[in-house]
Coordinates of C-alpha atoms in Angstrom, one line a residue:
X524 CA 0.0 0.0 0.0
X525 CA 3.0 2.3 0.3
X526 CA 3.0 2.3 -3.5
X527 CA -0.2 4.5 -3.3
X528 CA 2.0 7.3 -1.8
X529 CA 4.2 7.2 -4.8
X530 CA 1.4 7.2 -7.3
X531 CA -0.3 10.2 -5.8
X532 CA 3.0 12.1 -5.6
X533 CA 3.8 11.3 -9.2
X534 CA 0.4 12.6 -10.3
X535 CA 0.9 15.8 -8.3
X536 CA 4.2 16.3 -10.1
X537 CA 2.6 15.7 -13.5
X538 CA -0.1 18.2 -12.9
X539 CA 2.0 20.8 -11.2
X540 CA 4.6 20.9 -14.0
X541 CA 2.0 21.2 -16.8
X542 CA 2.2 24.2 -19.0
X543 CA -1.0 24.9 -21.0
X544 CA -0.7 25.7 -24.7
X545 CA -1.8 29.1 -26.1
X546 CA -4.9 27.3 -27.4
X547 CA -6.1 23.7 -26.8
X548 CA -5.5 21.3 -29.7
X549 CA -9.0 19.8 -29.7
X550 CA -12.5 21.2 -29.4
X551 CA -13.9 20.8 -25.8
X552 CA -16.4 18.2 -26.9
X553 CA -13.7 16.0 -28.5
X554 CA -11.4 16.4 -25.5
X555 CA -14.2 15.3 -23.0
X556 CA -15.1 12.4 -25.3
X557 CA -11.5 11.3 -25.3
X558 CA -11.3 11.5 -21.5
X559 CA -14.5 9.3 -21.1
X560 CA -13.0 6.9 -23.7
X561 CA -9.8 6.5 -21.7
X562 CA -11.9 5.8 -18.5
X563 CA -13.9 3.2 -20.4
X564 CA -10.8 1.6 -21.8
X565 CA -9.2 1.4 -18.4
X566 CA -12.3 -0.2 -16.9
X567 CA -12.5 -2.7 -19.7
X568 CA -8.9 -3.6 -19.4
X569 CA -9.0 -4.0 -15.6
X570 CA -12.1 -6.2 -15.7
X571 CA -10.6 -8.4 -18.4
X572 CA -7.2 -8.7 -16.8
X573 CA -8.5 -9.6 -13.3
X574 CA -11.2 -11.9 -14.9
X575 CA -8.4 -13.9 -16.5
X576 CA -6.5 -14.0 -13.3
X577 CA -9.5 -15.2 -11.4
X578 CA -9.9 -18.2 -13.8
X579 CA -6.3 -19.2 -13.2
X580 CA -6.3 -19.0 -9.4
X581 CA -7.2 -22.7 -8.9
X582 CA -4.1 -23.8 -10.9
X583 CA -1.7 -21.3 -9.2
X584 CA -0.2 -21.9 -5.8
X585 CA -0.6 -19.2 -3.1
X586 CA 2.8 -17.7 -3.7
X587 CA 2.4 -17.6 -7.5
X588 CA -1.1 -16.1 -7.1
X589 CA 0.2 -13.4 -4.8
X590 CA 3.0 -12.5 -7.2
X591 CA 0.6 -12.4 -10.2
X592 CA -2.0 -10.3 -8.4
X593 CA 0.5 -7.8 -7.1
X594 CA 2.1 -7.4 -10.5
X595 CA -1.3 -6.8 -12.1
X596 CA -2.3 -4.2 -9.5
X597 CA 1.0 -2.4 -10.0
X598 CA 0.5 -2.5 -13.8
X599 CA -2.9 -1.0 -13.5
X600 CA -1.7 1.7 -11.2
X601 CA 1.1 2.6 -13.6
X602 CA -1.4 2.6 -16.5
X603 CA -3.7 4.9 -14.5
X604 CA -0.8 7.3 -14.1
X605 CA 0.0 7.1 -17.8
X606 CA -3.6 7.7 -18.8
X607 CA -3.8 10.6 -16.4
X608 CA -0.8 12.1 -18.1
X609 CA -2.5 11.7 -21.4
X610 CA -5.6 13.5 -20.0
X611 CA -3.4 16.4 -18.9
X612 CA -0.7 16.7 -21.7
X613 CA -2.5 15.0 -24.6
X614 CA -6.1 16.2 -24.2
X615 CA -5.1 19.4 -22.4
X616 CA -8.0 19.1 -20.0
X617 CA -6.7 21.7 -17.6
X618 CA -6.7 24.3 -20.4
X619 CA -10.5 24.1 -20.7
X620 CA -11.1 24.7 -17.0
X621 CA -8.5 27.4 -16.3
X622 CA -10.7 30.1 -17.8
X623 CA -13.5 29.5 -15.4
X624 CA -13.7 32.3 -12.8
X625 CA -13.7 30.3 -9.6
X626 CA -10.9 28.0 -10.8
X627 CA -8.8 30.9 -12.1
X628 CA -8.6 32.5 -8.7
X629 CA -8.3 29.2 -6.8
X630 CA -6.0 26.9 -8.8
X631 CA -5.9 24.4 -6.0
X632 CA -9.6 23.7 -6.6
X633 CA -8.9 22.8 -10.2
X634 CA -5.9 20.6 -9.2
X635 CA -8.2 18.8 -6.7
X636 CA -10.7 18.1 -9.5
X637 CA -7.9 16.4 -11.4
X638 CA -6.9 14.4 -8.4
X639 CA -10.5 13.2 -8.2
X640 CA -10.1 12.1 -11.8
X641 CA -7.0 10.0 -10.9
X642 CA -8.7 8.6 -7.9
X643 CA -11.5 7.5 -10.2
X644 CA -9.0 5.5 -12.3
X645 CA -7.6 3.9 -9.2
X646 CA -11.0 3.1 -7.8
X647 CA -12.0 1.3 -11.0
X648 CA -8.8 -0.7 -10.8
X649 CA -9.2 -1.6 -7.2
X650 CA -12.8 -2.5 -7.6
X651 CA -11.8 -4.9 -10.4
X652 CA -9.0 -6.3 -8.2
X653 CA -11.2 -7.0 -5.2
X654 CA -12.6 -10.4 -6.0
X655 CA -9.1 -12.0 -6.7
X656 CA -7.6 -10.1 -3.7
X657 CA -10.3 -11.5 -1.4
X658 CA -9.8 -15.0 -2.7
X659 CA -6.0 -14.9 -2.4
X660 CA -5.5 -13.1 0.9
X661 CA -8.8 -14.3 2.5
X662 CA -9.5 -10.8 4.0
X663 CA -13.3 -11.1 3.6
X664 CA -13.5 -7.3 3.1
X665 CA -16.3 -5.8 1.1
X666 CA -15.5 -4.3 -2.3
X667 CA -16.5 -0.9 -1.0
X668 CA -14.3 -1.3 2.1
X669 CA -11.3 -2.5 0.0
X670 CA -11.5 0.5 -2.4
X671 CA -12.1 3.0 0.4
X672 CA -9.1 1.6 2.4
X673 CA -6.8 2.1 -0.6
X674 CA -8.0 5.6 -1.2
X675 CA -7.7 6.5 2.4
X676 CA -4.1 5.4 2.4
X677 CA -3.3 8.1 -0.1
X678 CA -4.9 10.9 2.0
X679 CA -1.6 11.6 4.0
X680 CA 0.0 12.7 0.7
X681 CA -2.9 14.8 -0.6
X682 CA -3.7 16.5 2.7
X683 CA -0.4 18.4 3.2
X684 CA -0.4 19.5 -0.5
X685 CA -4.0 20.6 -0.2
X686 CA -3.3 22.8 2.8
X687 CA -0.1 24.2 1.4
X688 CA -1.5 25.0 -2.0
X689 CA -4.8 26.3 -0.6
X690 CA -3.2 28.7 1.8
X691 CA -0.9 30.0 -1.0
X692 CA -4.1 30.7 -3.1
X693 CA -5.6 32.7 -0.2
X694 CA -2.4 34.7 0.2
X695 CA -2.6 35.6 -3.5
X696 CA -6.1 36.9 -3.0
X697 CA -5.2 39.2 -0.1
X698 CA -5.0 42.9 -1.0
X699 CA -1.4 43.2 0.3
X700 CA 1.6 43.3 -2.0
X701 CA 4.3 42.4 0.6
X702 CA 3.0 38.8 1.4
X703 CA 2.6 38.0 -2.3
X704 CA 6.0 39.3 -3.2
X705 CA 7.6 37.4 -0.3
X706 CA 5.8 34.2 -1.2
X707 CA 7.1 34.3 -4.8
X708 CA 10.7 34.9 -3.8
X709 CA 13.0 31.8 -3.5
X710 CA 13.5 32.4 0.2
X711 CA 9.8 32.9 0.7
X712 CA 8.9 29.7 -1.1
X713 CA 11.4 27.7 0.8
X714 CA 10.5 29.2 4.2
X715 CA 6.8 28.8 3.5
X716 CA 7.2 25.2 2.5
X717 CA 9.4 24.2 5.4
X718 CA 7.0 25.9 7.9
X719 CA 4.1 23.9 6.6
X720 CA 6.1 20.7 6.3
X721 CA 6.9 20.9 10.0
X722 CA 3.4 22.0 10.9
X723 CA 1.7 19.1 9.0
X724 CA 4.3 16.6 10.2
X725 CA 3.5 17.5 13.8
X726 CA -0.3 18.0 13.7
X727 CA -1.2 15.9 10.6
X728 CA -1.9 12.7 12.6
X729 CA -5.0 14.4 14.0
X730 CA -6.5 14.9 10.6
X731 CA -5.3 11.5 9.3
X732 CA -7.0 9.8 12.3
X733 CA -10.3 11.3 11.2
X734 CA -9.9 10.4 7.5
X735 CA -9.0 6.8 8.5
X736 CA -12.1 6.8 10.9
X737 CA -10.0 5.6 13.8
X738 CA -11.6 5.3 17.2
X739 CA -10.1 4.9 20.7
X740 CA -9.6 1.3 21.5
X741 CA -12.0 0.1 24.1
X742 CA -10.9 -0.5 27.7
X743 CA -9.8 -4.1 28.3
X744 CA -6.8 -6.4 28.5
X745 CA -5.6 -5.6 25.0
X746 CA -5.5 -1.8 25.7
X747 CA -3.8 -2.4 29.1
X748 CA -1.2 -4.7 27.5
X749 CA -0.4 -2.2 24.8
X750 CA -0.1 0.7 27.3
X751 CA 2.2 -1.5 29.5
X752 CA 4.6 -2.1 26.6
X753 CA 4.8 1.6 25.8
X754 CA 5.3 2.4 29.5
X755 CA 8.1 -0.2 29.7
X756 CA 9.8 1.4 26.8
X757 CA 9.3 5.0 28.1
X758 CA 7.1 6.0 25.2
X759 CA 4.4 8.6 25.8
X760 CA 1.4 8.8 23.4
X761 CA -1.9 10.6 23.0
X762 CA -4.2 7.6 22.3
X763 CA -4.4 3.9 21.3
X764 CA -6.7 3.7 18.3
X765 CA -8.7 1.0 16.6
X766 CA -7.5 1.1 13.0
X767 CA -10.3 0.0 10.5
X768 CA -7.8 -0.8 7.7
X769 CA -9.5 -3.1 5.2
X770 CA -12.4 -3.1 7.7
X771 CA -10.0 -4.2 10.4
X772 CA -9.3 -7.6 8.8
X773 CA -5.5 -7.0 8.2
X774 CA -3.1 -8.2 10.9
X775 CA -1.0 -5.1 11.4
X776 CA -0.2 -2.2 13.6
X777 CA 1.3 1.3 13.2
X778 CA 2.4 4.4 14.9
X779 CA 2.2 8.0 13.7
X780 CA 3.1 11.4 15.3
X781 CA 6.4 13.2 16.0
X782 CA 5.3 14.6 19.4
X783 CA 3.5 13.0 22.3
X784 CA 0.4 15.2 22.0
X785 CA -0.3 14.0 18.5
X786 CA 1.2 10.5 18.7
X787 CA -1.1 7.6 18.1
X788 CA -0.7 3.8 18.4
X789 CA -2.8 2.0 15.7
X790 CA -4.0 -1.6 15.9
X791 CA -6.4 -3.6 13.9
X792 CA -9.1 -5.8 15.2
X793 CA -7.7 -8.8 13.3
X794 CA -4.3 -8.4 15.1
X795 CA -6.0 -8.4 18.5
X796 CA -8.1 -11.4 17.5
X797 CA -5.5 -13.7 15.9
X798 CA -2.4 -13.0 17.9
X799 CA -1.5 -14.3 21.3
X800 CA -0.9 -11.8 24.1
X801 CA 2.9 -12.1 23.9
X802 CA 2.8 -11.7 20.1
X803 CA 0.7 -8.5 20.5
X804 CA 3.3 -7.1 22.9
X805 CA 6.2 -7.7 20.5
X806 CA 4.3 -6.2 17.5
X807 CA 3.8 -3.1 19.7
X808 CA 7.5 -3.2 20.7
X809 CA 8.3 -3.2 16.9
X810 CA 6.2 0.0 16.5
X811 CA 7.7 1.6 19.6
X812 CA 11.1 0.9 18.0
X813 CA 10.3 3.2 15.1
X814 CA 9.7 6.0 17.5
X815 CA 12.7 5.3 19.8
X816 CA 15.0 5.1 16.9
X817 CA 13.6 8.4 15.5
X818 CA 12.6 6.8 12.2
X819 CA 9.7 9.2 11.8
X820 CA 12.0 12.2 12.1
X821 CA 14.4 10.7 9.5
X822 CA 11.5 10.1 7.1
X823 CA 10.8 13.9 7.3
X824 CA 14.5 14.4 6.6
X825 CA 14.4 12.1 3.6
X826 CA 11.4 14.1 2.2
X827 CA 13.3 17.3 2.7
X828 CA 16.3 15.7 1.1
X829 CA 14.3 14.9 -2.0
X830 CA 13.2 18.5 -2.3
X831 CA 16.8 19.6 -2.0
X832 CA 17.8 17.1 -4.7
X833 CA 15.0 18.1 -7.0
X834 CA 15.9 21.8 -6.4
X835 CA 19.4 21.1 -7.6
X836 CA 18.4 18.7 -10.3
X837 CA 15.8 21.1 -11.8
X838 CA 18.5 23.5 -13.2
X839 CA 20.8 20.6 -14.2
X840 CA 17.9 18.9 -16.1
X841 CA 17.1 22.2 -17.9
X842 CA 20.8 22.7 -18.8
X843 CA 21.0 19.1 -20.1
X844 CA 17.8 19.5 -22.2
X845 CA 19.0 22.8 -23.7
X846 CA 22.5 21.5 -24.4
X847 CA 21.3 18.2 -25.9
X848 CA 18.6 20.1 -27.9
X849 CA 15.9 17.4 -27.9
X850 CA 13.3 20.1 -27.8
X851 CA 14.7 21.7 -30.9
X852 CA 14.9 18.4 -32.8
X853 CA 11.4 17.3 -31.9
X854 CA 9.9 20.7 -32.6
X855 CA 11.7 20.9 -35.9
X856 CA 10.2 17.5 -36.8
X857 CA 6.7 18.9 -36.1
X858 CA 6.1 17.0 -32.9
X859 CA 4.7 19.9 -30.9
X860 CA 5.4 23.5 -29.8
X861 CA 8.7 24.0 -27.9
X862 CA 7.0 25.1 -24.6
X863 CA 4.8 22.1 -24.4
X864 CA 7.7 19.8 -25.3
X865 CA 9.9 21.4 -22.7
X866 CA 7.2 20.9 -20.0
X867 CA 6.7 17.2 -21.0
X868 CA 10.4 16.4 -21.0
X869 CA 11.2 18.3 -17.8
X870 CA 8.2 16.6 -16.1
X871 CA 9.3 13.2 -17.3
X872 CA 12.9 13.7 -16.0
X873 CA 11.6 14.9 -12.6
X874 CA 9.2 12.0 -12.3
X875 CA 12.1 9.5 -13.0
X876 CA 14.2 11.3 -10.4
X877 CA 11.4 11.0 -7.9
X878 CA 10.9 7.2 -8.6
X879 CA 14.6 6.5 -8.4
X880 CA 15.0 8.4 -5.2
X881 CA 12.1 6.8 -3.4
X882 CA 12.7 3.3 -4.8
X883 CA 16.5 3.1 -4.1
X884 CA 17.3 5.6 -1.4
X885 CA 14.1 6.0 0.6
X886 CA 13.3 2.3 0.1
X887 CA 16.8 1.3 1.3
X888 CA 16.4 3.2 4.6
X889 CA 12.8 2.0 5.0
X890 CA 13.9 -1.6 4.7
X891 CA 16.7 -1.2 7.2
X892 CA 14.6 0.9 9.6
X893 CA 12.0 -1.9 9.6
X894 CA 14.8 -4.4 10.5
X895 CA 16.0 -2.0 13.2
X896 CA 12.4 -1.9 14.6
X897 CA 12.3 -5.7 14.6
X898 CA 15.6 -5.8 16.6
X899 CA 14.3 -3.2 19.1
X900 CA 12.2 -6.1 20.5
X901 CA 15.5 -7.4 22.0
X902 CA 15.7 -4.1 24.0
X903 CA 12.5 -5.1 25.9
X904 CA 12.6 -8.9 25.7
X905 CA 15.2 -11.6 25.9
X906 CA 13.5 -13.7 23.2
X907 CA 11.9 -12.6 19.9
X908 CA 10.1 -15.8 19.1
X909 CA 6.7 -14.3 19.6
X910 CA 7.5 -11.7 16.8
X911 CA 8.8 -14.5 14.6
X912 CA 5.6 -16.5 15.2
X913 CA 3.6 -13.3 14.3
X914 CA 5.5 -13.0 11.0
X915 CA 4.8 -16.7 10.2
X916 CA 1.1 -16.2 11.0
X917 CA 0.9 -13.2 8.7
X918 CA 2.4 -15.2 5.9
X919 CA 0.0 -18.2 6.6
X920 CA -3.2 -16.2 6.9
X921 CA -2.7 -13.5 4.3
X922 CA -1.4 -15.6 1.4
X923 CA 1.7 -13.4 1.2
X924 CA 4.6 -15.5 0.0
X925 CA 7.3 -15.6 2.7
X926 CA 10.0 -15.1 0.0
X927 CA 8.3 -12.0 -1.4
X928 CA 10.2 -8.7 -0.7
X929 CA 9.1 -5.3 -1.7
X930 CA 10.7 -1.9 -2.0
X931 CA 10.1 -0.9 1.6
X932 CA 10.2 -4.2 3.5
X933 CA 12.5 -7.2 3.5
X934 CA 10.6 -10.4 2.9
X935 CA 9.1 -12.3 5.8
X936 CA 11.6 -15.0 5.3
X937 CA 14.5 -12.5 5.4
X938 CA 13.1 -10.9 8.6
X939 CA 12.6 -14.2 10.3
X940 CA 16.1 -15.4 9.4
X941 CA 17.8 -12.3 10.7
X942 CA 15.9 -12.4 13.9
X943 CA 17.0 -16.0 14.4
X944 CA 20.6 -15.0 13.6
X945 CA 20.4 -12.3 16.3
X946 CA 18.8 -14.8 18.7
X947 CA 21.9 -17.0 18.2
X948 CA 24.4 -14.2 18.2
X949 CA 23.3 -10.8 19.6
X950 CA 26.4 -9.1 18.0
X951 CA 24.3 -9.0 14.8
X952 CA 22.1 -6.4 16.4
X953 CA 24.9 -3.9 16.9
X954 CA 26.2 -4.8 13.5
X955 CA 23.0 -3.7 11.9
X956 CA 22.8 -0.5 14.0
X957 CA 26.3 0.4 12.8
X958 CA 25.2 -0.2 9.2
X959 CA 22.3 2.2 9.6
X960 CA 24.5 4.8 11.3
X961 CA 27.1 4.6 8.5
X962 CA 24.4 4.8 5.9
X963 CA 22.9 7.9 7.5
X964 CA 26.3 9.5 7.7
X965 CA 26.9 8.9 4.0
X966 CA 23.4 10.3 3.2
X967 CA 23.8 13.4 5.3
X968 CA 27.2 14.1 3.7
X969 CA 25.7 13.7 0.2
X970 CA 22.8 15.9 1.3
X971 CA 25.1 18.7 2.4
X972 CA 27.0 18.5 -0.9
X973 CA 23.8 18.6 -2.9
X974 CA 22.6 21.6 -0.9
X975 CA 25.8 23.5 -1.6
X976 CA 25.4 22.6 -5.3
X977 CA 21.8 23.7 -5.3
X978 CA 22.7 27.0 -3.7
X979 CA 25.5 27.7 -6.1
X980 CA 23.3 26.9 -9.1
X981 CA 20.5 29.1 -8.0
X982 CA 22.2 31.9 -6.1
X983 CA 26.0 31.6 -6.5
X984 CA 28.5 32.9 -9.1
X985 CA 28.9 29.5 -10.7
X986 CA 25.2 29.3 -11.5
X987 CA 25.1 32.8 -12.9
X988 CA 28.1 32.1 -15.1
X989 CA 26.6 28.8 -16.3
X990 CA 23.3 30.5 -17.1
X991 CA 25.1 33.2 -19.1
X992 CA 27.2 30.7 -21.0
X993 CA 24.3 28.5 -21.7
X994 CA 22.1 31.4 -22.9
X995 CA 24.9 32.8 -25.0
X996 CA 25.5 29.4 -26.7
X997 CA 21.8 29.0 -27.5
X998 CA 21.4 32.5 -28.8
X999 CA 24.6 32.2 -31.0
X1000 CA 23.3 28.9 -32.4
X1001 CA 19.9 30.4 -33.2
X1002 CA 21.5 33.4 -34.9
X1003 CA 23.8 31.1 -36.9
X1004 CA 20.7 29.4 -38.2
X1005 CA 18.8 32.7 -38.9
X1006 CA 20.9 35.9 -38.4
X1007 CA 18.0 38.2 -39.2
X1008 CA 16.6 38.3 -35.6
X1009 CA 17.1 41.7 -34.0
X1010 CA 15.7 40.6 -30.6
X1011 CA 18.2 37.8 -30.3
X1012 CA 21.0 40.2 -31.4
X1013 CA 20.1 42.6 -28.6
X1014 CA 20.0 39.7 -26.2
X1015 CA 23.4 38.6 -27.4
X1016 CA 24.7 42.1 -27.0
X1017 CA 23.4 42.2 -23.4
X1018 CA 25.2 38.9 -22.6
X1019 CA 28.4 40.3 -24.0
X1020 CA 27.9 43.5 -22.0
X1021 CA 27.5 41.5 -18.8
X1022 CA 30.8 39.7 -19.6
X1023 CA 32.4 43.1 -20.2
X1024 CA 33.0 42.1 -23.9
X1025 CA 32.0 45.6 -24.9
X1026 CA 33.3 45.6 -28.5
X1027 CA 31.3 42.4 -29.2
X1028 CA 28.3 44.0 -27.5
X1029 CA 28.5 47.1 -29.7
X1030 CA 28.7 44.9 -32.8
X1031 CA 25.6 42.9 -31.8
X1032 CA 23.6 46.1 -31.0
X1033 CA 24.7 47.7 -34.3
X1034 CA 23.5 44.7 -36.3
X1035 CA 20.2 44.8 -34.5
X1036 CA 19.7 48.5 -35.3
X1037 CA 20.6 47.9 -38.9
X1038 CA 18.0 45.1 -39.1
X1039 CA 15.4 47.2 -37.3
X1040 CA 16.1 50.9 -37.1
X1041 CA 13.1 51.4 -34.8
X1042 CA 14.1 48.8 -32.2
X1043 CA 13.8 50.8 -28.9
X1044 CA 15.9 48.4 -26.8
X1045 CA 18.7 48.1 -29.4
X1046 CA 18.8 51.8 -29.8
X1047 CA 18.8 52.5 -26.1
X1048 CA 21.5 49.9 -25.2
X1049 CA 23.8 51.0 -28.0
X1050 CA 23.3 54.6 -26.9
X1051 CA 24.2 53.8 -23.3
X1052 CA 27.3 51.9 -24.4
X1053 CA 28.5 54.8 -26.6
X1054 CA 27.7 57.3 -23.9
X1055 CA 29.5 55.5 -21.0
X1056 CA 32.1 53.4 -22.8
X1057 CA 35.2 53.1 -20.5
X1058 CA 37.7 53.3 -23.5
X1059 CA 38.0 55.9 -26.2
X1060 CA 37.2 53.4 -29.0
X1061 CA 33.7 53.0 -27.5
X1062 CA 33.0 56.6 -26.7
X1063 CA 30.9 58.2 -29.3
X1064 CA 28.9 61.0 -27.6
X1065 CA 27.3 62.4 -30.7
X1066 CA 26.2 59.0 -32.0
X1067 CA 24.9 58.1 -28.5
X1068 CA 22.7 61.2 -28.4
X1069 CA 21.3 60.5 -31.9
X1070 CA 20.4 56.9 -30.9
X1071 CA 19.0 58.0 -27.5
X1072 CA 16.7 60.6 -29.1
X1073 CA 15.3 57.9 -31.4
X1074 CA 14.8 55.4 -28.6
X1075 CA 13.1 58.0 -26.3
X1076 CA 10.7 58.9 -29.1
X1077 CA 9.7 55.3 -29.6
X1078 CA 9.6 54.3 -25.9
X1079 CA 9.8 57.0 -23.2
X1080 CA 10.4 54.5 -20.4
X1081 CA 12.4 55.7 -17.3
X1082 CA 15.5 53.7 -18.2
X1083 CA 15.4 55.0 -21.8
X1084 CA 14.9 58.6 -20.6
X1085 CA 17.9 58.1 -18.3
X1086 CA 20.0 57.0 -21.3
X1087 CA 18.9 60.2 -23.1
X1088 CA 19.9 62.3 -20.0
X1089 CA 23.3 60.5 -19.8
X1090 CA 23.8 61.2 -23.6
X1091 CA 23.0 64.9 -23.1
X1092 CA 25.4 64.9 -20.1
X1093 CA 28.4 63.5 -22.1
X1094 CA 27.7 66.0 -24.8
X1095 CA 27.9 68.9 -22.3
X1096 CA 24.2 69.8 -22.7
X1097 CA 23.6 69.8 -18.9
X1098 CA 20.3 71.7 -18.8
X1099 CA 18.7 69.2 -21.2
X1100 CA 20.3 66.4 -19.2
X1101 CA 18.5 67.7 -16.1
X1102 CA 15.2 68.0 -17.9
X1103 CA 15.4 64.4 -19.3
X1104 CA 16.6 63.2 -15.8
X1105 CA 13.6 64.8 -14.2
X1106 CA 11.2 63.1 -16.6
X1107 CA 12.9 59.8 -15.9
X1108 CA 12.5 60.3 -12.1
X1109 CA 8.8 61.2 -12.5
X1110 CA 8.1 58.0 -14.4
X1111 CA 10.2 55.7 -12.2
X1112 CA 8.8 53.2 -9.7
X1113 CA 9.3 53.7 -6.0
X1114 CA 11.9 51.0 -5.7
X1115 CA 14.1 52.6 -8.4
X1116 CA 13.8 56.3 -7.4
X1117 CA 17.0 56.4 -5.5
X1118 CA 19.1 55.7 -8.6
X1119 CA 17.3 58.3 -10.7
X1120 CA 17.7 60.8 -7.9
X1121 CA 21.4 60.3 -7.8
X1122 CA 21.5 60.7 -11.6
X1123 CA 19.5 64.0 -11.4
X1124 CA 21.8 65.3 -8.7
X1125 CA 24.9 64.5 -10.9
X1126 CA 23.3 66.4 -13.8
X1127 CA 22.3 69.3 -11.6
X1128 CA 25.9 69.7 -10.2
X1129 CA 27.3 69.7 -13.8
X1130 CA 24.8 72.4 -14.8
X1131 CA 25.7 74.6 -11.9
X1132 CA 29.4 74.1 -12.5
X1133 CA 29.0 75.2 -16.1
X1134 CA 27.2 78.3 -15.0
X1135 CA 30.1 79.3 -12.8

């Protein structure tokens, strides 16, 4: 069921990175018909696939049936993700809704509608899977309960995103500029996200408890036994809850909550019914081990680590895509418009990064944390045979093959074998603890290095230099393909100017002005360069004034008027420089007024000096 977390997160990534085209490719009726057709195709495929599996169950052994069923469920979930991506990127369904007034001002509401669409796919698949699941694992859950349990398991992913995104929408609606400006800054985005991540991690269990419809476990021997284990381990908690997972028919337990006030011990009715008292105690000891070993805190760290990795990888992926030029090749072949292609390729790379991170890094630590929680039993008990007996019972009653591992758990056979090894030689317990500590040290070191890389790419000199070099390379290649592009020539001139290659900047601006004599930016930038050039070869006051007058006539923006004032100034026409500088100051925004005031003061002093 942990796979459900991944599917929901991948879908959120797909939706959040979608860039709508200027106009949808299909009429709205055809797009909706296509979406309905995809749903019907998915339903037909799910019913047919599980119908075939159901006919083969009698010939398959329990282990083979479990493997086939799990593989088919995974295949359907992946297909649901793929069809959802087609709905978003192929049919452009978000583009038809974004124009609606309510959805335009509250983008989270639109995203929630598309999450409901994805849940619809999954619900169809789970409903088709229920009969074979019930026959293989003998859970005796209703179809409705099975589907609802799977959906509920994804709520912890959707809920933090919903709160985070919803509050951001509300801030955007506030009539205050400062909060919006802070929220859209890199520091604001990071601070806002970390604040909510910690808030949800601490208080989220309260809401999850309600979504999972958990109730306090009734007073009795089972509750007293569980409380006694927690007391023995020194673990404080808010409540022991009856967890109705799969209508309470799954033998399992859990713990959630970083702080005592919002920490809950979860147990299912099946666990209390089928396990002996000493087995219940050691299952709870396993869950206590997760808390005592701070695994919940580390999971929060791993989530933050992924965000840091994605932050660093985002720029690197963009650089790779631009250098490799797949967007240019596909666009030239007529595949699609460049913006949409870039969005699809970038989204695909980030989804792959997410899957690799959670499958191999997060999964590695989850497996070893589960083993560490198993071994915590030896902290409270001399003998772990009740826990071993529990694992054997789970394999026998659930139909899960003992040899079957998954991405977040060792197989039951591997868990039992390691417990028996520790039973014979307790040194293996410390050996595993050392392995976990070394792994965490390597991870934290890598996280620090990735954080430094991310900072440099986004805020450091290395990132700025790489951005300039990349942009200059792309612009030069485009101009080599078609040199008659004045906008790109001006951009190339700007890049040369930033690198202090002033002669090359002047050449680029001159070419732009030749191609388009009425290009305001080209005229203005060339005028500024000729007015302020640091070497005699680049000082052409008369030419600067001529260019600046033409630019100001075309676009009397504050920075253009400032160039005109500077051009008057270098030509000794100080009164006209003051007049142009005053016009620039009057048109300037509040945040830029200090610069224009200093300029006006310079021109005024020159005028007074000329009078003397």
